[in-house]
Short mmCIF file of C-alpha atoms and ligand atoms in Angstrom, two decimals:
data_model
loop_
_atom_site.label_atom_id
_atom_site.label_comp_id
_atom_site.label_asym_id
_atom_site.label_seq_id
_atom_site.Cartn_x
_atom_site.Cartn_y
_atom_site.Cartn_z
CA MET A 1 79.54 110.69 54.54
CA ASN A 2 77.87 107.32 54.82
CA ILE A 3 80.19 103.89 54.88
CA GLU A 4 79.87 103.90 51.16
CA SER A 5 81.54 107.17 50.58
CA ILE A 6 84.31 106.53 53.62
CA VAL A 7 84.80 103.08 50.97
CA LYS A 8 85.57 104.70 47.53
CA ASN A 9 87.52 106.77 48.57
CA ASN A 10 89.83 104.14 50.76
CA LEU A 11 89.05 106.03 53.89
CA CYS A 12 88.56 103.41 55.21
CA THR A 13 90.69 100.41 57.93
CA GLY A 14 88.27 97.64 58.34
CA CYS A 15 87.91 98.43 62.41
CA GLY A 16 84.13 96.26 61.26
CA ALA A 17 82.28 98.28 64.51
CA CYS A 18 80.06 99.45 61.47
CA ILE A 19 78.73 96.08 61.05
CA SER A 20 77.24 96.00 64.22
CA GLU A 21 75.20 98.37 63.24
CA ASP A 22 73.48 97.00 60.37
CA THR A 23 69.95 96.71 61.78
CA ASN A 24 69.52 94.47 58.59
CA LYS A 25 72.43 92.28 59.01
CA GLN A 26 73.17 92.57 55.87
CA ALA A 27 77.19 94.02 55.84
CA LYS A 28 80.21 91.87 56.14
CA MET A 29 83.81 92.23 55.66
CA ILE A 30 85.01 91.51 52.90
CA TRP A 31 89.10 92.09 51.56
CA ASP A 32 89.26 94.51 48.24
CA GLU A 33 91.33 94.30 45.98
CA ASN A 34 94.47 95.85 47.03
CA GLY A 35 94.53 93.87 50.22
CA PHE A 36 92.58 95.56 53.18
CA LEU A 37 89.55 94.37 55.40
CA ILE A 38 85.90 96.87 54.13
CA PRO A 39 82.70 96.34 54.66
CA GLN A 40 80.73 94.57 52.24
CA LEU A 41 76.89 96.08 52.06
CA GLY A 42 74.04 94.62 51.44
CA PRO A 43 70.42 95.84 49.50
CA ASN A 44 69.12 97.09 53.21
CA SER A 45 71.66 97.89 55.55
CA THR A 46 71.15 100.40 57.87
CA GLN A 47 74.41 103.28 56.53
CA GLU A 48 72.48 106.19 58.08
CA LYS A 49 73.02 103.76 61.59
CA MET A 50 76.07 102.28 60.46
CA ILE A 51 78.16 106.03 59.87
CA ILE A 52 77.74 106.99 63.90
CA VAL A 53 80.63 104.58 64.64
CA CYS A 54 83.17 104.92 61.64
CA PRO A 55 86.18 106.20 63.41
CA PHE A 56 86.87 108.13 59.79
CA ALA A 57 83.27 109.69 59.61
CA THR A 58 83.22 113.36 58.85
CA GLN A 59 80.46 113.91 61.29
CA GLN A 60 81.70 112.00 63.99
CA LYS A 61 83.18 113.93 67.38
CA ASN A 62 87.70 114.13 67.33
CA GLU A 63 89.95 112.57 69.33
CA ASP A 64 89.80 115.48 71.84
CA GLU A 65 86.55 115.32 72.24
CA LEU A 66 86.90 111.81 72.93
CA GLY A 67 89.19 112.33 75.50
CA VAL A 68 87.26 114.51 77.65
CA VAL A 69 84.20 112.22 77.82
CA PHE A 70 87.10 109.21 78.40
CA LEU A 71 89.54 110.23 80.28
CA LYS A 72 90.48 113.68 81.55
CA ASP A 73 89.04 112.69 84.90
CA ARG A 74 90.79 109.25 84.66
CA ALA A 75 94.35 110.99 83.98
CA LYS A 76 96.35 113.57 85.47
CA ASN A 77 98.27 114.77 82.67
CA TYR A 78 97.92 117.02 79.45
CA ASN A 79 99.90 117.47 76.51
CA SER A 80 98.54 118.14 73.62
CA LYS A 81 100.24 116.02 71.52
CA LEU A 82 100.27 113.87 73.97
CA GLY A 83 96.36 113.40 74.83
CA TYR A 84 95.23 112.81 78.69
CA TYR A 85 97.70 110.90 80.81
CA THR A 86 99.06 109.90 83.51
CA ASN A 87 103.07 109.38 83.31
CA LEU A 88 105.38 107.78 81.01
CA TYR A 89 108.28 105.60 81.01
CA ALA A 90 110.25 103.77 78.77
CA GLY A 91 111.64 100.20 79.61
CA TYR A 92 110.98 96.73 79.77
CA ALA A 93 108.58 93.42 81.05
CA LYS A 94 111.21 90.92 82.34
CA LYS A 95 109.44 87.49 81.62
CA PHE A 96 108.69 88.79 77.61
CA ARG A 97 111.02 90.59 76.82
CA GLU A 98 112.43 88.71 74.89
CA THR A 99 109.37 86.48 73.00
CA SER A 100 106.90 90.54 72.71
CA SER A 101 107.53 92.65 70.08
CA SER A 102 109.46 95.52 71.77
CA GLY A 103 109.20 95.59 75.80
CA GLY A 104 106.62 92.86 76.32
CA ILE A 105 104.31 96.03 78.32
CA ALA A 106 101.46 94.58 76.83
CA THR A 107 101.64 91.17 77.75
CA PHE A 108 102.52 92.01 81.03
CA VAL A 109 99.24 94.53 80.98
CA PHE A 110 97.41 91.58 80.17
CA LYS A 111 98.27 89.19 82.57
CA LYS A 112 98.01 91.66 84.84
CA LEU A 113 94.61 92.04 84.04
CA LEU A 114 93.07 88.83 83.98
CA GLU A 115 95.28 87.21 87.09
CA GLU A 116 93.36 89.88 88.62
CA LYS A 117 89.94 89.73 87.73
CA ILE A 118 89.92 92.62 86.52
CA VAL A 119 88.78 90.75 83.12
CA ASP A 120 87.64 87.67 82.54
CA HIS A 121 88.85 87.41 78.50
CA LEU A 122 90.92 89.57 76.66
CA PHE A 123 90.01 90.70 72.28
CA ILE A 124 93.95 90.38 70.66
CA VAL A 125 95.76 89.55 67.54
CA LYS A 126 96.30 85.89 67.60
CA GLU A 127 97.59 83.50 65.15
CA LYS A 128 95.14 80.49 64.34
CA ASN A 129 96.49 78.03 61.74
CA GLY A 130 99.24 79.65 60.67
CA GLU A 131 97.06 83.03 60.21
CA TYR A 132 96.67 86.22 62.02
CA SER A 133 92.69 87.75 63.25
CA TYR A 134 90.99 88.91 66.98
CA GLN A 135 90.36 86.16 68.76
CA PHE A 136 88.84 86.01 72.18
CA PHE A 137 91.33 84.67 74.99
CA SER A 138 91.01 83.50 78.62
CA ASP A 139 94.56 81.66 79.03
CA PHE A 140 96.77 83.16 81.23
CA LYS A 141 99.06 80.20 82.15
CA ASN A 142 99.86 80.28 78.01
CA ILE A 143 100.02 84.01 77.56
CA THR A 144 102.67 84.32 74.97
CA LYS A 145 100.70 82.69 72.54
CA ILE A 146 98.70 86.87 72.89
CA SER A 147 102.26 88.07 72.30
CA LYS A 148 103.69 90.61 69.55
CA THR A 149 102.09 92.75 66.88
CA ARG A 150 101.10 91.85 63.53
CA TYR A 151 101.25 94.03 60.22
CA VAL A 152 98.77 92.48 58.99
CA PRO A 153 95.11 93.56 58.64
CA VAL A 154 92.30 92.49 60.84
CA THR A 155 89.33 94.03 62.12
CA MET A 156 86.81 93.44 65.34
CA ALA A 157 83.73 93.08 63.80
CA GLU A 158 83.43 90.16 65.85
CA LEU A 159 84.17 92.20 69.57
CA PHE A 160 80.92 93.69 68.78
CA GLU A 161 77.98 90.75 67.53
CA LYS A 162 79.27 88.89 70.17
CA ILE A 163 80.04 91.24 73.01
CA ALA A 164 76.25 91.01 74.30
CA THR A 165 76.21 87.75 74.59
CA ILE A 166 80.06 87.18 76.33
CA ASP A 167 79.57 86.27 80.25
CA GLY A 168 82.03 88.44 81.96
CA LYS A 169 84.60 91.94 81.45
CA VAL A 170 87.24 92.07 78.39
CA ALA A 171 89.92 93.77 77.74
CA VAL A 172 91.12 94.88 73.86
CA SER A 173 93.76 95.84 71.78
CA GLY A 174 93.90 97.89 68.93
CA VAL A 175 95.90 100.93 66.60
CA ALA A 176 94.14 103.94 67.38
CA CYS A 177 91.81 104.76 64.70
CA PHE A 178 90.41 100.73 66.49
CA VAL A 179 90.74 102.66 69.93
CA LYS A 180 88.21 105.26 68.80
CA ALA A 181 85.62 102.88 67.06
CA VAL A 182 85.60 101.08 70.72
CA ARG A 183 85.18 103.63 72.34
CA LEU A 184 82.36 105.76 69.98
CA LYS A 185 80.51 102.46 70.27
CA GLN A 186 80.93 103.07 73.94
CA TYR A 187 79.89 106.79 74.05
CA TYR A 188 76.18 105.94 72.10
CA TYR A 189 76.21 102.39 74.03
CA PRO A 190 77.10 103.70 78.14
CA GLU A 191 76.98 99.70 79.19
CA LEU A 192 79.83 98.76 76.94
CA LYS A 193 82.06 101.08 78.92
CA ASP A 194 81.36 98.33 82.29
CA LYS A 195 81.91 95.88 80.12
CA ILE A 196 85.46 97.28 77.80
CA PRO A 197 86.95 98.20 81.06
CA PHE A 198 90.32 98.11 79.86
CA VAL A 199 92.13 98.97 76.54
CA VAL A 200 95.63 98.67 75.56
CA GLY A 201 96.74 100.68 72.45
CA ILE A 202 99.02 99.63 70.02
CA ILE A 203 100.40 102.94 68.73
CA CYS A 204 101.41 102.52 64.51
CA GLY A 205 103.29 104.00 62.10
CA GLY A 206 100.08 103.20 59.42
CA LEU A 207 97.94 99.94 57.61
CA LYS A 208 99.88 97.82 55.86
CA SER A 209 98.14 96.17 53.12
CA LYS A 210 98.06 91.75 53.52
CA TYR A 211 100.24 91.57 49.89
CA TYR A 212 102.66 93.17 51.96
CA THR A 213 103.76 90.23 53.73
CA ASP A 214 103.75 88.79 50.63
CA PHE A 215 106.19 90.87 49.46
CA LEU A 216 108.22 90.22 52.51
CA ALA A 217 107.60 86.22 52.53
CA GLN A 218 108.94 86.93 48.88
CA SER A 219 111.96 88.81 49.80
CA ALA A 220 112.81 86.05 51.48
CA GLY A 221 113.03 83.85 49.22
CA CYS A 222 109.41 82.22 49.39
CA PHE A 223 108.11 81.89 47.23
CA SER A 224 105.19 79.47 47.23
CA GLU A 225 102.46 79.56 50.42
CA TYR A 226 104.02 80.13 53.62
CA GLU A 227 102.22 80.33 57.31
CA HIS A 228 103.63 81.34 60.53
CA ALA A 229 104.95 84.69 59.33
CA GLU A 230 107.18 86.64 62.37
CA TYR A 231 107.88 90.12 61.59
CA ARG A 232 110.00 91.44 63.98
CA VAL A 233 112.47 88.38 64.79
CA LYS A 234 114.66 90.02 67.77
CA ASN A 235 118.69 89.79 67.42
CA LYS A 236 119.38 90.57 70.96
CA ASP A 237 123.71 90.68 70.31
CA SER A 238 122.30 94.12 67.98
CA SER A 239 120.89 97.40 67.83
CA ALA A 240 116.49 97.37 67.99
CA LEU A 241 116.28 98.78 64.58
CA ASN A 242 118.11 95.54 63.49
CA TYR A 243 115.24 92.51 62.89
CA LYS A 244 114.51 89.90 60.59
CA PHE A 245 111.31 89.10 59.02
CA SER A 246 110.59 85.30 58.49
CA CYS A 247 107.93 82.63 57.26
CA ILE A 248 107.53 79.00 57.13
CA GLU A 249 107.40 77.07 53.57
CA LYS A 250 104.38 75.23 54.11
CA ASN A 251 104.92 73.16 51.04
CA ASN A 252 108.50 72.04 52.69
CA ASN A 253 108.54 73.83 56.62
CA LYS A 254 111.30 75.16 55.34
CA ILE A 255 111.94 78.60 57.71
CA HIS A 256 113.26 81.15 54.78
CA MET A 257 113.52 85.04 56.39
CA VAL A 258 115.31 87.95 55.90
CA GLU A 259 116.78 91.70 57.55
CA MET A 260 115.04 94.01 57.52
CA LYS A 261 117.18 96.89 57.14
CA THR A 262 117.71 95.23 53.19
CA LEU A 263 114.83 96.12 52.32
CA GLY A 264 115.42 99.67 52.74
CA ASP A 265 112.93 101.49 55.01
CA MET A 266 109.23 100.18 54.57
CA TRP A 267 107.40 103.22 57.48
CA GLY A 268 109.14 106.63 56.08
CA THR A 269 108.25 105.70 52.56
CA GLY A 270 104.42 104.56 53.04
CA LEU A 271 104.35 101.13 51.29
CA PHE A 272 102.35 99.00 51.05
CA LYS A 273 100.41 101.69 53.18
CA SER A 274 96.08 102.20 53.14
CA ASN A 275 94.97 105.56 52.33
CA ALA A 276 93.51 106.08 55.24
CA CYS A 277 96.72 106.47 57.29
CA ASP A 278 97.37 109.26 55.09
CA PHE A 279 94.71 111.07 57.36
CA CYS A 280 94.99 109.79 60.43
CA ASP A 281 96.20 112.06 63.40
CA ASP A 282 96.61 110.40 66.15
CA VAL A 283 99.85 109.76 66.49
CA VAL A 284 99.94 108.19 70.12
CA THR A 285 96.81 106.26 70.46
CA GLU A 286 94.90 109.35 72.31
CA LEU A 287 92.09 107.16 73.68
CA ALA A 288 93.43 104.50 74.77
CA ASP A 289 93.89 103.31 79.14
CA ILE A 290 97.47 102.30 78.41
CA SER A 291 99.71 102.78 75.10
CA LEU A 292 102.30 101.03 74.01
CA GLY A 293 105.07 101.76 70.86
CA ASP A 294 109.08 101.13 70.47
CA ALA A 295 111.33 102.85 72.44
CA TRP A 296 113.59 104.86 69.48
CA ILE A 297 115.29 106.80 71.47
CA ASP A 298 118.80 106.88 73.30
CA PRO A 299 119.71 104.29 74.79
CA TYR A 300 117.22 102.69 74.13
CA ASP A 301 117.61 101.35 71.07
CA LYS A 302 120.46 100.57 71.57
CA SER A 303 119.25 97.33 72.97
CA GLY A 304 118.24 94.47 70.57
CA LEU A 305 116.24 92.89 72.72
CA GLY A 306 113.30 95.27 72.44
CA ASN A 307 112.44 98.54 75.53
CA SER A 308 108.69 99.71 75.06
CA ILE A 309 107.75 103.65 75.25
CA ILE A 310 104.12 103.56 77.79
CA ILE A 311 101.98 106.20 78.48
CA THR A 312 99.52 105.58 81.32
CA ARG A 313 96.49 107.21 81.15
CA SER A 314 94.46 105.99 83.11
CA LEU A 315 94.78 105.94 86.95
CA LEU A 316 93.69 102.18 86.44
CA ALA A 317 96.57 102.41 83.56
CA ASP A 318 99.53 103.61 86.26
CA LYS A 319 98.33 101.34 89.27
CA ILE A 320 99.09 98.37 86.98
CA ILE A 321 102.19 99.28 86.06
CA LYS A 322 103.41 100.51 89.03
CA SER A 323 102.91 96.68 90.41
CA GLY A 324 105.05 95.52 87.96
CA LEU A 325 107.67 97.46 89.35
CA ASP A 326 106.89 96.69 93.14
CA GLU A 327 107.21 93.48 92.16
CA SER A 328 111.04 93.70 90.51
CA ASP A 329 108.27 92.57 86.52
CA LEU A 330 109.04 96.10 84.62
CA VAL A 331 112.36 97.20 84.44
CA LEU A 332 111.07 100.63 83.83
CA ASP A 333 112.38 104.76 83.33
CA LYS A 334 110.47 106.65 84.02
CA LEU A 335 110.35 109.54 80.84
CA GLN A 336 109.75 113.59 80.12
CA GLU A 337 107.58 114.73 77.70
CA ASN A 338 109.92 115.63 74.43
CA LYS A 339 111.43 112.17 75.39
CA VAL A 340 108.54 110.67 74.34
CA LEU A 341 107.42 112.79 71.16
CA GLN A 342 111.10 112.15 70.34
CA SER A 343 110.31 108.26 70.12
CA GLN A 344 107.49 109.33 67.79
CA GLN A 345 109.37 112.22 65.44
CA GLY A 346 109.24 110.36 62.27
CA SER A 347 104.76 110.06 63.02
CA PHE A 348 104.66 113.38 64.18
CA ASN A 349 106.06 115.06 61.20
CA HIS A 350 103.94 113.01 58.52
CA ARG A 351 101.05 112.68 60.30
CA HIS A 352 100.72 116.34 62.36
CA ASN A 353 103.04 118.12 59.88
CA GLY A 354 102.40 116.80 56.46
CA LEU A 355 98.58 116.37 57.24
CA LYS A 356 97.54 120.14 56.17
CA THR A 357 98.84 119.06 52.66
CA ARG A 358 97.51 116.10 52.12
CA MET A 359 94.29 117.26 52.70
CA LYS A 360 95.14 119.78 50.16
CA LEU A 361 95.70 117.46 47.55
CA ALA A 362 92.89 115.56 48.23
CA HIS A 363 90.39 118.32 47.77
CA ILE A 364 92.45 119.25 44.45
CA ASN A 365 91.98 115.15 43.02
CA GLY A 366 88.30 115.57 44.13
CA LYS A 367 88.58 112.42 47.17
CA LEU A 368 86.84 112.97 50.46
CA PHE A 369 88.62 113.01 53.54
CA PRO A 370 88.13 113.35 57.60
CA LYS A 371 87.37 117.17 58.78
CA LYS A 372 90.80 117.05 61.42
CA ARG A 373 91.56 118.59 64.40
CA GLU A 374 92.64 122.56 63.36
CA LYS A 375 95.07 122.17 65.47
CA ILE A 376 97.81 120.30 64.42
CA LEU A 377 97.41 121.54 60.53
CA ILE A 378 100.40 124.07 59.94
CA ASP A 379 101.83 124.92 56.97
CA GLN A 380 105.33 123.90 55.48
CA SER A 381 108.14 124.43 53.58
CA PHE A 382 107.56 123.55 49.62
CA LEU A 383 110.02 120.52 50.05
CA LEU A 384 107.82 119.41 52.65
CA ASN A 385 104.82 120.19 50.04
CA LYS A 386 107.59 118.38 47.81
CA ILE A 387 108.10 114.97 49.84
CA GLN A 388 104.82 114.68 50.81
CA ILE A 389 103.36 114.60 47.12
CA LEU A 390 106.38 112.01 45.92
CA ARG A 391 105.28 109.74 49.72
CA ALA A 392 101.67 109.58 48.59
CA LYS A 393 102.45 108.69 44.96
CA THR A 394 104.77 106.00 46.13
CA ARG A 395 101.77 104.39 48.82
CA SER A 396 98.99 104.30 46.10
CA ASN A 397 101.85 103.32 43.15
CA SER A 398 103.19 99.99 45.91
CA LEU A 399 99.54 99.14 46.14
CA TYR A 400 98.87 99.34 42.59
CA PHE A 401 102.74 97.38 41.45
CA TRP A 402 102.02 94.89 43.59
CA LYS A 403 98.61 94.53 42.31
CA ILE A 404 99.51 93.87 38.35
CA THR A 405 103.14 91.43 39.81
CA LYS A 406 102.55 90.41 42.20
CA ASN A 407 106.15 89.55 42.20
CA VAL A 408 109.10 90.95 43.96
CA GLY A 409 111.51 91.19 41.24
CA LEU A 410 109.20 92.17 38.49
CA PHE A 411 107.42 95.01 41.98
CA ASN A 412 110.93 96.23 42.75
CA GLU A 413 111.46 97.37 39.36
CA LYS A 414 108.63 99.38 38.78
CA MET A 415 109.11 101.13 42.09
CA LYS A 416 112.50 102.23 41.80
CA SER A 417 111.98 105.40 40.19
CA SER A 418 108.95 106.85 42.97
CA LEU A 419 111.66 105.67 45.89
CA VAL A 420 114.35 107.10 43.53
CA LYS A 421 112.86 110.41 43.48
CA LEU A 422 111.84 110.55 46.86
CA LYS A 423 114.51 109.14 48.11
CA ILE A 424 116.45 112.28 46.15
CA PHE A 425 114.10 115.06 48.22
CA THR A 426 114.21 113.54 51.68
CA LEU A 427 118.32 113.57 51.12
CA ILE A 428 118.15 117.32 49.83
CA ASN A 429 115.35 118.08 52.74
CA SER A 430 118.18 117.00 55.49
CA TYR A 431 120.69 118.08 54.31
CA LEU A 432 118.56 121.52 53.90
CA ASN A 433 117.83 121.40 58.02
CA LYS A 434 121.62 120.18 58.55
CA TYR A 435 122.84 123.69 57.17
CA SER A 436 120.22 125.79 59.38
CA ASP A 437 120.61 124.39 61.81
CA LYS A 438 123.91 125.05 61.72
CA PHE A 439 123.33 129.37 59.81
CA GLY A 440 120.32 130.24 62.07
CA VAL A 441 118.03 129.71 57.96
CA LYS A 442 114.52 127.98 58.54
CA ASN A 443 114.03 124.86 56.18
CA LYS A 444 110.04 124.94 57.47
C1 FAD B 501 100.42 98.04 62.10
C2 FAD B 501 101.00 98.32 63.33
C3 FAD B 501 102.02 99.50 63.77
C4 FAD B 501 102.97 99.58 64.09
N1 FAD B 501 103.83 101.09 63.84
C5 FAD B 501 104.39 101.53 65.82
C6 FAD B 501 105.52 102.53 65.69
O1 FAD B 501 105.19 103.43 63.21
N2 FAD B 501 105.84 102.79 65.98
C7 FAD B 501 105.32 101.81 67.72
O2 FAD B 501 106.68 102.86 68.70
N3 FAD B 501 105.33 101.52 67.59
C8 FAD B 501 104.54 100.11 66.32
N4 FAD B 501 103.64 99.38 67.08
C9 FAD B 501 103.51 99.14 68.27
C10 FAD B 501 105.09 97.61 68.48
O3 FAD B 501 105.07 97.18 67.57
C11 FAD B 501 104.43 96.64 69.63
O4 FAD B 501 103.56 96.30 68.65
C12 FAD B 501 104.30 98.10 70.16
O5 FAD B 501 104.54 98.20 71.38
C13 FAD B 501 103.90 96.32 71.39
O6 FAD B 501 104.54 95.85 71.67
P1 FAD B 501 105.32 94.68 73.41
O7 FAD B 501 106.24 94.57 73.68
O8 FAD B 501 104.71 95.04 74.50
O9 FAD B 501 103.98 94.09 73.26
P2 FAD B 501 103.74 92.77 73.15
O10 FAD B 501 104.28 92.78 74.75
O11 FAD B 501 104.63 91.62 71.81
O12 FAD B 501 102.52 92.27 72.75
C14 FAD B 501 101.59 92.52 71.84
C15 FAD B 501 99.94 93.16 71.89
O13 FAD B 501 99.52 93.31 70.12
C16 FAD B 501 98.53 92.92 69.63
N5 FAD B 501 98.18 93.17 68.80
C17 FAD B 501 99.36 92.19 67.69
N6 FAD B 501 98.67 93.09 66.45
C18 FAD B 501 98.19 93.54 66.44
C19 FAD B 501 97.31 94.79 65.88
N7 FAD B 501 97.66 94.05 64.81
N8 FAD B 501 96.60 95.32 65.71
C20 FAD B 501 95.97 95.64 67.43
N9 FAD B 501 96.29 94.02 68.75
C21 FAD B 501 97.61 93.37 68.05
C22 FAD B 501 98.36 91.21 69.77
O14 FAD B 501 97.68 90.93 70.33
C23 FAD B 501 99.62 91.38 71.64
O15 FAD B 501 98.86 91.94 72.79
C24 FAD B 501 102.53 99.35 65.49
C25 FAD B 501 102.42 97.99 65.71
C26 FAD B 501 101.40 97.36 64.79
C27 FAD B 501 100.72 96.78 64.68
S1 SF4 B 502 86.95 102.03 59.10
FE1 SF4 B 502 85.37 101.24 60.34
S2 SF4 B 502 83.48 101.68 61.03
FE2 SF4 B 502 84.41 102.91 59.05
S3 SF4 B 502 83.80 101.78 57.42
FE3 SF4 B 502 85.52 100.56 58.13
S4 SF4 B 502 84.89 99.12 59.16
FE4 SF4 B 502 83.72 100.50 58.89
S1 SF4 B 503 98.02 104.75 61.63
FE1 SF4 B 503 95.82 105.80 62.71
S2 SF4 B 503 94.30 105.16 60.51
FE2 SF4 B 503 96.64 104.26 59.89
S3 SF4 B 503 95.89 102.08 61.01
FE3 SF4 B 503 97.42 103.38 62.42
S4 SF4 B 503 95.59 104.37 64.23
FE4 SF4 B 503 95.11 103.13 62.00
#
C-alpha cells in the first residue's frame, strides 16, 4: 500500500499525518468530490516515507501492538475489546455539561491540563469564522469556546508541520484513527512523546462527509449559505437522544433547527460515512490517555443534558478525573466493563462483528483494505451479512446521490429504496433476535 492506493480505495480519513513526512513538501490536504479531506501528492512527494504514519497502512502496527508500547505500563487493566485502561466511569462535569456535546468531560480535562501546566497548548477542533477546524488554543479562561463535537471532516496536518517550532507541550483531541496517527508519529519520533504528553480520544461512530452538514442544513429549511452549524442542541427536559441540529443562514441571520429524530437513523444506516470507517476496528479510541463517549445506557440516557462514558487509560488521566471528583467538579459513577461495552454495542456489532463480511465484499469487488486484528474477525448469519451488504450500498449511494442532486428533497427520494430495504432486513433481524432469545434458537 502507498498513499495513492489508500486514497484511491477511499481508505483515508484525512488525518494529515502523512503531509509532514513529505520530504519535498509538495503534498497538501484538499477536498475530494465526496466531501472528504485527502492528501494531494506533488510529482516528487516521498510516498514511501509518508505511508509509515498512515493509520490505514497494511504494513503498520495494529492497536494491540501500539497499546503495548504506549499504555501497557501506564494502565492497570486490560480488556480485549476496551484495550488497556485504569478505570471506567459515567457522568458529567458540573460546569461544562450544559455547554458541551455530552457530559462536558473533554472540556473539563482540557482545562485541567492547561491549569495544572501539564501542557501549554491544546490542539483541538474549534469554530473559526463560522466553520470548524483543528486549531492551537491556550486560553483556559475561555475554555468553553472549545466545547462540542463537530461531525465534519477536519485535519491535523498543521500539528505535525508546526510542532517542532511550538514552544511547550501540546495535548491533542482526536477520533481513534487520528489518535493512532499521533501514536505512529510518536513511535517513529520518540521525542514527540514528551512534546505531546496527553491525548484525549473522542469515541467515534464514523466520519461524515462535509455534505452531511449541507443535508442537515437543508433538512432544517436552510437552502442558502449557512454558518455556526450546531450538531447537538440539547433538550434538557427530554432524553439524551432527543437533540436538534441548528445553523444560521448567512444572508439574514435566521436560525434554522431540525429535530434529529425526525430524520431517521443517521448512524446505523451509514449515511454520508467514509468507506475507511468500515475498516476501522478501534471502537473506543484504545490508544488515547482517556477515551470519552456518550453514555447511551440506562439510566444515563434519560437525561437530555447528557452524560459521558469515561475510560481512563493512563494513570495521569485517572488522576485528573479523581481530582475532579475530590473537588466535586465531577458527578460520576464507577462502571463495570459490561456497561461500557453495552454503551457502544451498536458500534461493536457493526465495526467488529460485521468486519469480516465487509473485507470479503471488498475483496470480491477488487478493492484494497487494511489488515485487521484476527481476534476481531468472526462469521455471522446470512441475515446479518445481508444487512452489511445493504448498509455498504446505502453508504455509497448516499455519497453518490448527494453529489448528483445537492438537494434534500431529490436526495431523500433517491435514497428511499436503499433505506427501505435496509430497514426491512434490520427489522426482520430484530424480530428473529427476540424470537431466538425467547426460544433459545441461534441467530448469529
Ligand atoms: C465524528 C464523531 C462521531 C462520534 N460518534 C460517537 C459514537 O458513535 N459514540 C459515542 O459514544 N460518542 C461519539 N462521539 C463523541 C461524543 O459525541 C462526544 O463528543 C464525546 O463524548 C465528548 O463529549 P464531551 O461532552 O466530553 O465533549 P465536550 O466537552 O463538548 O468537548 C468536545 C471536544 O471534542 C473536540 N472535538 C470536536 N469535534 C472533534 C472532531 N471532529 N475530532 C476531534 N476532536 C473533536 C473539541 O475540540 C472538544 O475538545 C462522536 C464524536 C465525533 C466528533
Ligand atoms: S489517513 Fe492520514 S496519513 Fe493516511 S493518507 Fe489519509 S491523511 Fe494521509
Ligand atoms: S470510525 Fe474509525 S476510521 Fe472512521 S473516523 Fe472514526 S476512528 Fe476514524
